[in-house]
């Protein structure tokens, strides 16, 4: 018992010394203005490798080696790693300094001293991982020579060491950035933002990336009846706040209280004609009419490349902010954003701007040199009959107001209680179900590979992996692509395979061999 207590004390001393050394080294690195602690990590790794070799090569049993393979040491190191992992989970990682201070207040300074804002990349946490690898490495090497009966045991331990080595290689040699691009653009640059300072740096790729197409797949539309209450005094002042949202398909016929004296009841709900949900956009170029969809690209339209951007059913222009905006879902002024290039994506821009279904020939192009009138645009759907709802406002048991709201035309709201409440029927904002980018990799001006990516379905080329990151619902030509280079990834995968093989060999092959020997013994 006394020896075990001494072993725990020595293990705690080892861990404490390594953690303090890591903290001190990282503070020195931070004071010097260096962005990373690459040199301290490499020095620690070299020292650890030399230490393990010295212990294993010693002809006599080494007390330090005995400590590294002891249960008290393993329990102490794994316990500290567990506590650190819990702390790193509870403390938000890699927040900008101002946000970190605002979130944690006076405790933020003490937390920064321990580098808790980036715990998993701190040198003291890396030191604990290094001690774990030292212990596992000594355990595995002490089993030398490795025979089949010990192979699973060795692989299970060395697999963890290989995984840690791959993670370290990824930290030292990896890189992550973002490509913000639009359909038709070609770039070989990715942008990275320092989480501490917020400053952006640009790195060049050994090839170019072109976004050929981008499209969004949306969920089925969801409609709601919203009730808003006026917050100001009087009938015509103040803002509104939402107080109630009703699902017309599931709450039809139910009486729902709005205030102490009023209630609302949905009497009827209809989704509208199926054709009402389908609209047709036709763009005519050079006398050739072509049906298009917003957010898509069409490479061959009368010898031109056509990229279709946003569609606004009720187009308006904000003069103060100098940007186009959509006022409502009713097709009062349908407008389609279109870019036309001569030939293909690399051709000259012939037209770039908005086309208006009710104003043929109106020129709202920008950034394009062209001759002749702009393309013609036809919109089919202005007479659509969309989803509609009938409702009744009740004061006590008395029906005081009846109304019918249609999404695409007719009355859009119902007032009651002297204008203090407003009922609105509209489509709920829906999240994208998925979004897809078609990327082409260009080397020496030629297409080396073309692939489509979407969320959780990346593709790799030349050591870089491309992930679909985000999109902008206001600009359907934009796509955000995350670019990751991780040279240690395959080492991590190899370590996982090695560890799993070791576990499988221990619990399957050895058990199978033992049963075989028992069967032979019984037969003799």
Coordinates of C-alpha atoms in Angstrom, one line a residue:
X1 CA 0.0 0.0 0.0
X2 CA 2.9 2.4 0.9
X3 CA 4.6 1.6 -2.4
X4 CA 1.4 2.3 -4.3
X5 CA 1.0 5.7 -2.6
X6 CA 4.5 6.6 -3.5
X7 CA 3.8 5.6 -7.1
X8 CA 0.8 7.9 -7.2
X9 CA 2.9 10.7 -5.8
X10 CA 5.6 10.2 -8.4
X11 CA 3.0 10.0 -11.2
X12 CA 1.5 13.3 -10.0
X13 CA 4.9 14.9 -9.8
X14 CA 5.7 13.8 -13.4
X15 CA 2.3 15.1 -14.7
X16 CA 2.6 18.4 -12.8
X17 CA 6.1 19.0 -14.0
X18 CA 5.2 18.3 -17.6
X19 CA 2.0 20.5 -17.4
X20 CA 4.0 23.4 -15.8
X21 CA 6.7 23.1 -18.4
X22 CA 4.1 23.2 -21.1
X23 CA 2.4 26.3 -19.6
X24 CA 5.8 28.1 -19.3
X25 CA 6.8 27.2 -22.8
X26 CA 3.6 28.4 -24.3
X27 CA 3.7 31.7 -22.4
X28 CA 7.2 32.3 -23.8
X29 CA 6.0 31.5 -27.3
X30 CA 3.0 33.9 -26.9
X31 CA 5.3 36.6 -25.5
X32 CA 7.6 36.3 -28.5
X33 CA 4.7 36.9 -30.9
X34 CA 4.9 33.5 -32.6
X35 CA 1.5 32.2 -33.9
X36 CA 2.3 28.5 -33.2
X37 CA 4.3 26.4 -30.8
X38 CA 5.9 24.2 -33.5
X39 CA 9.4 24.1 -32.1
X40 CA 8.5 23.2 -28.5
X41 CA 6.3 20.4 -29.8
X42 CA 9.1 19.0 -32.0
X43 CA 11.7 19.3 -29.2
X44 CA 9.4 17.5 -26.7
X45 CA 8.7 14.8 -29.2
X46 CA 12.4 14.2 -29.9
X47 CA 13.2 14.1 -26.1
X48 CA 10.3 11.6 -25.6
X49 CA 11.6 9.4 -28.3
X50 CA 15.2 9.4 -26.9
X51 CA 13.8 8.8 -23.4
X52 CA 11.9 5.7 -24.5
X53 CA 14.9 4.3 -26.4
X54 CA 17.1 4.8 -23.4
X55 CA 14.7 3.0 -21.1
X56 CA 14.1 0.1 -23.5
X57 CA 17.8 -0.3 -24.4
X58 CA 18.9 -0.4 -20.7
X59 CA 20.1 -3.9 -19.8
X60 CA 18.6 -3.6 -16.4
X61 CA 15.1 -2.7 -15.3
X62 CA 14.7 1.0 -15.1
X63 CA 12.7 2.5 -12.2
X64 CA 11.3 5.2 -14.4
X65 CA 10.2 2.6 -17.0
X66 CA 8.5 0.7 -14.2
X67 CA 6.7 3.8 -13.2
X68 CA 5.5 4.5 -16.8
X69 CA 3.9 1.1 -17.1
X70 CA 2.4 1.1 -13.6
X71 CA -1.3 1.3 -12.9
X72 CA -0.9 4.5 -10.7
X73 CA 0.8 6.3 -13.5
X74 CA -1.9 5.3 -16.1
X75 CA -4.7 6.2 -13.8
X76 CA -3.2 9.6 -13.0
X77 CA -2.5 10.6 -16.6
X78 CA -5.9 9.4 -17.9
X79 CA -7.7 11.0 -15.0
X80 CA -6.1 14.4 -15.8
X81 CA -6.8 14.0 -19.5
X82 CA -10.5 13.3 -18.6
X83 CA -10.7 16.4 -16.4
X84 CA -9.1 18.5 -19.1
X85 CA -11.5 17.1 -21.7
X86 CA -14.5 18.0 -19.5
X87 CA -13.1 21.5 -19.0
X88 CA -12.5 21.9 -22.8
X89 CA -16.1 20.8 -23.4
X90 CA -17.6 23.2 -20.9
X91 CA -15.5 26.2 -21.9
X92 CA -16.2 27.5 -25.4
X93 CA -13.1 27.1 -27.6
X94 CA -11.4 29.6 -29.8
X95 CA -13.7 32.6 -29.1
X96 CA -12.3 36.0 -30.0
X97 CA -10.8 37.8 -26.9
X98 CA -13.6 40.3 -26.6
X99 CA -16.4 37.7 -26.8
X100 CA -14.5 35.4 -24.4
X101 CA -14.2 38.3 -21.8
X102 CA -17.9 39.2 -22.3
X103 CA -18.9 35.6 -21.7
X104 CA -16.8 34.7 -18.7
X105 CA -16.2 38.1 -17.1
X106 CA -13.5 38.4 -14.4
X107 CA -12.7 34.7 -14.7
X108 CA -11.5 35.1 -18.3
X109 CA -8.0 36.4 -17.3
X110 CA -7.3 33.3 -15.2
X111 CA -8.7 31.0 -17.9
X112 CA -6.3 32.6 -20.4
X113 CA -3.4 32.0 -18.1
X114 CA -4.2 28.3 -18.4
X115 CA -5.0 28.6 -22.1
X116 CA -8.4 27.2 -21.6
X117 CA -9.8 29.2 -24.5
X118 CA -7.8 26.8 -26.8
X119 CA -7.3 23.9 -24.4
X120 CA -6.9 21.1 -26.9
X121 CA -4.1 22.9 -28.7
X122 CA -2.2 24.0 -25.5
X123 CA 1.2 22.6 -24.8
X124 CA 0.3 21.4 -21.3
X125 CA -2.5 19.2 -22.7
X126 CA -0.1 18.0 -25.4
X127 CA 2.2 17.1 -22.6
X128 CA -0.4 14.9 -21.0
X129 CA -1.0 13.2 -24.3
X130 CA 2.8 12.7 -24.7
X131 CA 3.0 11.1 -21.3
X132 CA 0.2 8.7 -22.3
X133 CA 2.1 7.8 -25.5
X134 CA 5.3 7.3 -23.5
X135 CA 3.6 4.9 -21.3
X136 CA 2.0 3.0 -24.1
X137 CA 5.2 3.0 -26.1
X138 CA 7.3 1.5 -23.2
X139 CA 4.6 -1.1 -22.6
X140 CA 4.6 -2.2 -26.2
X141 CA 8.4 -2.2 -26.6
X142 CA 9.0 -4.2 -23.5
X143 CA 7.1 -7.0 -25.2
X144 CA 9.8 -7.3 -27.8
X145 CA 10.3 -9.7 -29.6
X146 CA 6.7 -9.5 -30.8
X147 CA 5.3 -13.0 -31.3
X148 CA 1.8 -13.8 -32.6
X149 CA 0.5 -14.3 -29.2
X150 CA 1.6 -10.8 -28.1
X151 CA 0.8 -9.0 -31.4
X152 CA -2.7 -8.0 -30.5
X153 CA -1.5 -6.6 -27.2
X154 CA 1.2 -4.6 -28.9
X155 CA -1.0 -3.3 -31.7
X156 CA -3.7 -2.1 -29.3
X157 CA -1.2 0.0 -27.5
X158 CA 0.8 1.3 -30.5
X159 CA -2.3 2.2 -32.4
X160 CA -3.1 4.9 -29.9
X161 CA 0.5 6.2 -30.3
X162 CA 0.1 6.3 -34.1
X163 CA -3.2 8.2 -33.8
X164 CA -1.5 10.8 -31.6
X165 CA 1.4 11.1 -34.0
X166 CA -1.1 11.6 -36.9
X167 CA -2.9 14.3 -34.9
X168 CA 0.4 16.1 -34.2
X169 CA 1.4 15.9 -37.9
X170 CA -1.9 17.4 -38.8
X171 CA -1.5 20.3 -36.3
X172 CA 2.1 21.0 -37.6
X173 CA 1.6 20.6 -41.3
X174 CA -2.1 21.1 -41.8
X175 CA -4.0 24.1 -43.0
X176 CA -7.7 25.2 -43.2
X177 CA -9.3 28.0 -45.1
X178 CA -12.4 29.2 -46.9
X179 CA -13.1 29.9 -50.6
X180 CA -16.0 32.4 -51.0
X181 CA -17.0 32.2 -54.7
X182 CA -19.8 32.6 -57.1
X183 CA -20.9 30.6 -60.1
X184 CA -18.4 31.0 -62.9
X185 CA -15.6 32.4 -60.8
X186 CA -12.1 30.8 -60.8
X187 CA -9.7 31.2 -57.9
X188 CA -6.6 29.5 -56.4
X189 CA -6.8 31.3 -53.1
X190 CA -8.3 30.4 -49.8
X191 CA -8.8 32.7 -46.8
X192 CA -8.1 31.9 -43.2
X193 CA -9.1 34.0 -40.2
X194 CA -7.1 34.1 -37.0
X195 CA -9.5 33.5 -34.2
X196 CA -7.5 35.6 -31.8
X197 CA -7.1 38.8 -33.8
X198 CA -9.8 38.3 -36.5
X199 CA -7.2 39.1 -39.2
X200 CA -7.5 37.3 -42.5
X201 CA -4.6 35.7 -44.3
X202 CA -4.6 34.4 -47.9
X203 CA -2.9 31.2 -49.0
X204 CA -2.5 30.0 -52.6
X205 CA -3.5 26.5 -53.7
X206 CA -1.3 24.6 -56.2
X207 CA -4.3 24.5 -58.6
X208 CA -7.4 26.6 -59.4
X209 CA -11.0 25.9 -58.4
X210 CA -14.0 26.9 -60.5
X211 CA -17.6 26.9 -59.3
X212 CA -19.6 25.6 -62.2
X213 CA -23.0 25.3 -60.6
X214 CA -24.8 25.8 -57.3
X215 CA -28.3 24.8 -56.3
X216 CA -30.4 24.6 -53.2
X217 CA -32.9 21.8 -52.3
X218 CA -35.5 23.1 -49.9
X219 CA -38.0 21.4 -47.6
X220 CA -41.6 21.4 -48.5
X221 CA -43.2 24.8 -47.6
X222 CA -44.8 25.2 -44.2
X223 CA -47.6 27.7 -43.7
X224 CA -48.6 29.4 -40.5
X225 CA -51.2 31.9 -39.2
X226 CA -49.5 34.5 -37.0
X227 CA -51.1 36.8 -34.6
X228 CA -49.2 40.1 -33.7
X229 CA -50.0 42.6 -30.9
X230 CA -49.3 46.3 -31.3
X231 CA -46.9 47.5 -28.6
X232 CA -47.4 51.3 -28.9
X233 CA -50.3 53.5 -27.8
X234 CA -53.1 54.4 -30.2
X235 CA -54.3 52.7 -33.3
X236 CA -51.6 53.8 -35.7
X237 CA -48.4 53.9 -33.7
X238 CA -45.9 51.5 -32.3
X239 CA -44.4 48.2 -33.4
X240 CA -45.8 44.7 -33.3
X241 CA -44.7 41.7 -31.4
X242 CA -45.6 38.1 -32.2
X243 CA -48.0 36.5 -29.6
X244 CA -49.3 33.4 -31.4
X245 CA -48.5 31.0 -34.3
X246 CA -51.1 28.5 -35.5
X247 CA -50.6 25.5 -37.8
X248 CA -53.7 25.6 -40.0
X249 CA -53.5 21.9 -41.1
X250 CA -53.5 20.5 -37.5
X251 CA -55.4 23.2 -35.6
X252 CA -58.4 23.7 -37.9
X253 CA -61.6 24.0 -35.9
X254 CA -59.9 24.6 -32.6
X255 CA -60.6 27.7 -30.5
X256 CA -57.3 29.3 -29.4
X257 CA -57.2 32.2 -26.9
X258 CA -55.4 35.3 -28.0
X259 CA -56.1 37.6 -25.0
X260 CA -58.5 37.6 -22.0
X261 CA -61.4 38.7 -24.2
X262 CA -60.6 37.4 -27.7
X263 CA -59.9 34.1 -29.4
X264 CA -59.3 32.9 -32.9
X265 CA -60.6 29.8 -34.7
X266 CA -59.5 28.5 -38.1
X267 CA -62.5 27.4 -40.0
X268 CA -61.0 26.1 -43.2
X269 CA -57.6 25.6 -44.8
X270 CA -56.7 24.7 -48.4
X271 CA -53.3 24.3 -49.9
X272 CA -54.4 25.6 -53.2
X273 CA -54.2 24.2 -56.7
X274 CA -51.1 22.1 -57.3
X275 CA -50.4 24.2 -60.3
X276 CA -50.3 27.2 -58.1
X277 CA -47.1 26.1 -56.6
X278 CA -45.4 25.7 -60.0
X279 CA -44.1 28.8 -61.8
X280 CA -42.4 29.0 -65.1
X281 CA -39.5 31.3 -66.0
X282 CA -38.7 31.6 -69.7
X283 CA -35.7 33.6 -70.9
X284 CA -35.5 34.4 -74.6
X285 CA -32.1 35.0 -76.1
X286 CA -31.5 35.5 -79.8
X287 CA -35.0 34.4 -80.6
X288 CA -34.6 31.1 -78.7
X289 CA -36.8 30.6 -75.6
X290 CA -35.5 28.5 -72.8
X291 CA -37.3 27.5 -69.6
X292 CA -35.0 28.1 -66.6
X293 CA -35.0 27.9 -62.8
X294 CA -33.5 30.3 -60.2
X295 CA -30.1 29.2 -58.9
X296 CA -29.2 27.1 -61.9
X297 CA -26.7 27.4 -64.8
X298 CA -27.4 26.6 -68.5
X299 CA -24.3 26.2 -70.7
X300 CA -26.0 26.0 -74.1
X301 CA -28.7 28.6 -74.8
X302 CA -28.4 29.9 -78.4
X303 CA -24.6 29.6 -78.1
X304 CA -24.5 31.4 -74.8
X305 CA -23.8 30.4 -71.2
X306 CA -26.7 31.6 -69.0
X307 CA -26.5 31.7 -65.2
X308 CA -29.8 32.4 -63.3
X309 CA -29.5 33.9 -59.9
X310 CA -32.3 35.2 -57.6
X311 CA -36.0 35.5 -58.3
X312 CA -38.1 38.3 -56.7
X313 CA -41.8 38.1 -57.3
X314 CA -42.3 41.7 -56.0
X315 CA -39.0 43.5 -57.0
X316 CA -38.1 46.8 -55.4
X317 CA -34.9 48.8 -55.2
X318 CA -33.6 50.2 -51.9
X319 CA -32.0 53.5 -53.1
X320 CA -30.4 54.3 -49.7
X321 CA -28.6 50.9 -49.4
X322 CA -28.3 50.5 -53.2
X323 CA -29.5 47.0 -53.3
X324 CA -32.4 45.0 -54.7
X325 CA -35.0 43.6 -52.4
X326 CA -38.2 41.6 -52.4
X327 CA -41.3 43.2 -50.9
X328 CA -43.8 40.3 -50.8
X329 CA -44.7 36.9 -52.2
X330 CA -47.3 38.4 -54.5
X331 CA -46.1 38.5 -58.2
X332 CA -46.6 42.3 -58.6
X333 CA -43.2 42.9 -60.3
X334 CA -41.6 39.6 -61.1
X335 CA -37.8 40.0 -61.7
X336 CA -35.1 37.4 -62.5
X337 CA -31.4 37.9 -62.0
X338 CA -29.5 36.7 -65.1
X339 CA -25.9 36.6 -66.4
X340 CA -25.2 35.9 -70.1
X341 CA -21.8 35.0 -71.3
X342 CA -20.6 34.5 -74.9
X343 CA -19.8 30.9 -75.5
X344 CA -19.0 29.4 -72.1
X345 CA -18.0 30.4 -68.6
X346 CA -14.8 31.9 -69.8
X347 CA -16.5 34.1 -72.4
X348 CA -17.2 37.8 -72.2
X349 CA -20.2 39.0 -70.2
X350 CA -22.9 40.1 -72.6
X351 CA -25.5 40.9 -70.0
X352 CA -25.6 40.9 -66.2
X353 CA -28.5 42.2 -64.2
X354 CA -32.2 42.0 -63.7
X355 CA -34.9 41.1 -66.2
X356 CA -38.5 42.2 -65.6
X357 CA -41.5 40.2 -66.9
X358 CA -43.8 43.3 -66.9
X359 CA -41.2 45.7 -68.4
X360 CA -39.7 44.0 -71.5
X361 CA -36.6 45.8 -72.7
X362 CA -36.0 47.6 -69.5
X363 CA -32.2 47.8 -69.0
X364 CA -31.0 47.3 -65.4
X365 CA -27.6 45.7 -66.3
X366 CA -24.4 46.3 -64.5
X367 CA -20.7 45.5 -65.2
X368 CA -21.3 44.3 -68.8
X369 CA -20.5 45.6 -72.2
X370 CA -23.1 44.6 -74.8
X371 CA -24.9 45.6 -77.9
X372 CA -28.6 45.2 -78.6
X373 CA -31.5 44.9 -76.3
X374 CA -31.4 42.8 -73.1
X375 CA -32.9 39.2 -73.1
X376 CA -36.7 38.9 -72.8
X377 CA -38.2 37.3 -69.7
X378 CA -41.6 35.8 -69.3
X379 CA -43.1 34.7 -66.0
X380 CA -46.1 32.3 -65.8
X381 CA -47.7 32.2 -62.4
X382 CA -49.2 35.6 -61.8
X383 CA -52.7 34.2 -61.7
X384 CA -51.9 31.3 -59.4
X385 CA -54.3 30.6 -56.5
X386 CA -52.1 29.7 -53.5
X387 CA -52.8 28.4 -50.0
X388 CA -55.7 30.0 -48.3
X389 CA -57.2 30.0 -44.8
X390 CA -60.6 31.1 -43.4
X391 CA -60.8 32.2 -39.8
X392 CA -63.1 33.7 -37.2
X393 CA -62.3 36.1 -34.4
X394 CA -64.4 35.6 -31.3
X395 CA -65.1 37.9 -28.3
X396 CA -66.3 35.6 -25.7
X397 CA -68.8 33.3 -27.5
X398 CA -69.7 36.0 -30.1
X399 CA -68.3 35.9 -33.6
X400 CA -67.1 39.5 -34.3
X401 CA -64.9 39.1 -37.4
X402 CA -64.7 36.6 -40.3
X403 CA -61.9 36.7 -42.8
X404 CA -60.2 34.8 -45.6
X405 CA -56.5 35.1 -46.3
X406 CA -54.7 33.9 -49.4
X407 CA -51.0 33.7 -49.7
X408 CA -50.6 34.9 -53.3
X409 CA -53.5 37.4 -53.8
X410 CA -56.3 39.1 -52.0
X411 CA -56.4 40.2 -48.4
X412 CA -53.1 39.7 -46.5
X413 CA -54.2 40.5 -42.9
X414 CA -57.1 40.8 -40.5
X415 CA -57.4 43.4 -37.7
X416 CA -59.4 43.0 -34.6
X417 CA -59.7 44.5 -31.1
X418 CA -59.7 48.1 -32.5
X419 CA -56.5 47.4 -34.4
X420 CA -54.5 46.2 -31.4
X421 CA -54.1 42.7 -33.0
X422 CA -53.3 41.7 -36.5
X423 CA -53.6 38.2 -38.1
X424 CA -51.2 37.4 -40.9
X425 CA -51.1 34.2 -43.1
X426 CA -47.7 33.5 -44.7
X427 CA -45.1 30.9 -45.4
X428 CA -42.7 30.1 -42.5
X429 CA -39.1 30.7 -43.2
X430 CA -37.7 27.3 -44.1
X431 CA -34.2 26.0 -43.9
X432 CA -32.5 24.5 -46.9
X433 CA -32.7 20.7 -47.0
X434 CA -29.4 20.5 -48.8
X435 CA -27.2 22.5 -51.1
X436 CA -24.9 21.4 -53.8
X437 CA -21.8 22.8 -55.5
X438 CA -20.3 21.5 -58.7
X439 CA -16.5 22.2 -58.7
X440 CA -13.9 21.9 -61.4
X441 CA -10.2 21.6 -60.5
X442 CA -8.0 23.4 -63.1
X443 CA -4.3 22.6 -63.6
X444 CA -2.4 24.4 -66.3
X445 CA -5.7 25.9 -67.5
X446 CA -7.2 22.4 -68.1
X447 CA -10.0 20.7 -66.2
X448 CA -8.3 17.9 -64.1
X449 CA -11.5 16.8 -62.3
X450 CA -15.1 17.8 -61.9
X451 CA -17.1 16.7 -58.8
X452 CA -20.3 17.7 -57.0
X453 CA -20.1 18.2 -53.3
X454 CA -22.8 18.7 -50.6
X455 CA -23.0 18.7 -46.9
X456 CA -21.2 15.7 -45.4
X457 CA -20.1 14.6 -48.8
X458 CA -16.7 16.2 -49.6
X459 CA -14.1 15.3 -52.2
X460 CA -10.3 15.4 -52.2
X461 CA -7.7 16.4 -54.7
X462 CA -4.0 16.9 -54.4
X463 CA -4.0 16.5 -50.6
X464 CA -6.8 19.0 -50.1
X465 CA -10.4 18.2 -49.1
X466 CA -13.3 20.4 -50.1
X467 CA -16.4 20.6 -47.9
X468 CA -19.7 22.4 -48.6
X469 CA -19.8 25.0 -45.9
X470 CA -22.6 27.5 -46.4
X471 CA -24.7 29.6 -48.8
X472 CA -26.4 33.0 -48.9
X473 CA -30.2 32.9 -49.4
X474 CA -29.9 36.5 -50.7
X475 CA -27.4 35.4 -53.4
X476 CA -28.1 32.0 -55.0
X477 CA -24.9 32.2 -57.0
X478 CA -22.7 32.2 -54.0
X479 CA -21.2 29.2 -52.3
X480 CA -18.8 28.9 -49.3
X481 CA -16.3 26.0 -49.6
X482 CA -14.1 24.9 -46.7
X483 CA -10.7 23.7 -47.8
X484 CA -8.7 21.4 -45.4
X485 CA -5.2 20.0 -45.8
X486 CA -4.4 17.4 -43.2
X487 CA -1.2 15.4 -43.9
X488 CA -1.7 13.3 -40.7
X489 CA -5.2 12.0 -41.6
X490 CA -4.0 8.8 -43.1
X491 CA -1.7 8.2 -40.2
X492 CA -4.7 8.6 -37.9
X493 CA -6.7 6.1 -40.0
X494 CA -3.8 3.7 -39.9
X495 CA -3.6 4.0 -36.1
X496 CA -7.3 3.3 -35.8
X497 CA -7.0 0.2 -38.0
X498 CA -4.0 -1.0 -36.0
X499 CA -5.7 -0.5 -32.7
X500 CA -8.9 -2.3 -33.8
X501 CA -6.8 -5.2 -35.2
X502 CA -5.1 -5.5 -31.8
X503 CA -8.4 -5.5 -29.9
X504 CA -9.9 -8.0 -32.3
X505 CA -6.8 -10.3 -32.0
X506 CA -6.9 -10.1 -28.2
X507 CA -10.6 -10.9 -27.8
X508 CA -11.1 -13.2 -30.8
X509 CA -8.0 -15.0 -32.0
X510 CA -6.7 -15.7 -28.6
X511 CA -10.1 -16.9 -27.4
X512 CA -10.4 -19.0 -30.5
X513 CA -6.9 -20.5 -30.0
X514 CA -7.7 -21.3 -26.3
X515 CA -10.9 -23.1 -27.2
X516 CA -9.0 -25.0 -29.9
X517 CA -6.4 -26.2 -27.4
X518 CA -9.1 -27.1 -24.9
X519 CA -10.9 -29.2 -27.6
X520 CA -7.6 -31.0 -28.4
X521 CA -7.0 -31.7 -24.8
X522 CA -10.5 -33.2 -24.3
X523 CA -10.1 -35.3 -27.4
X524 CA -6.9 -36.8 -26.1

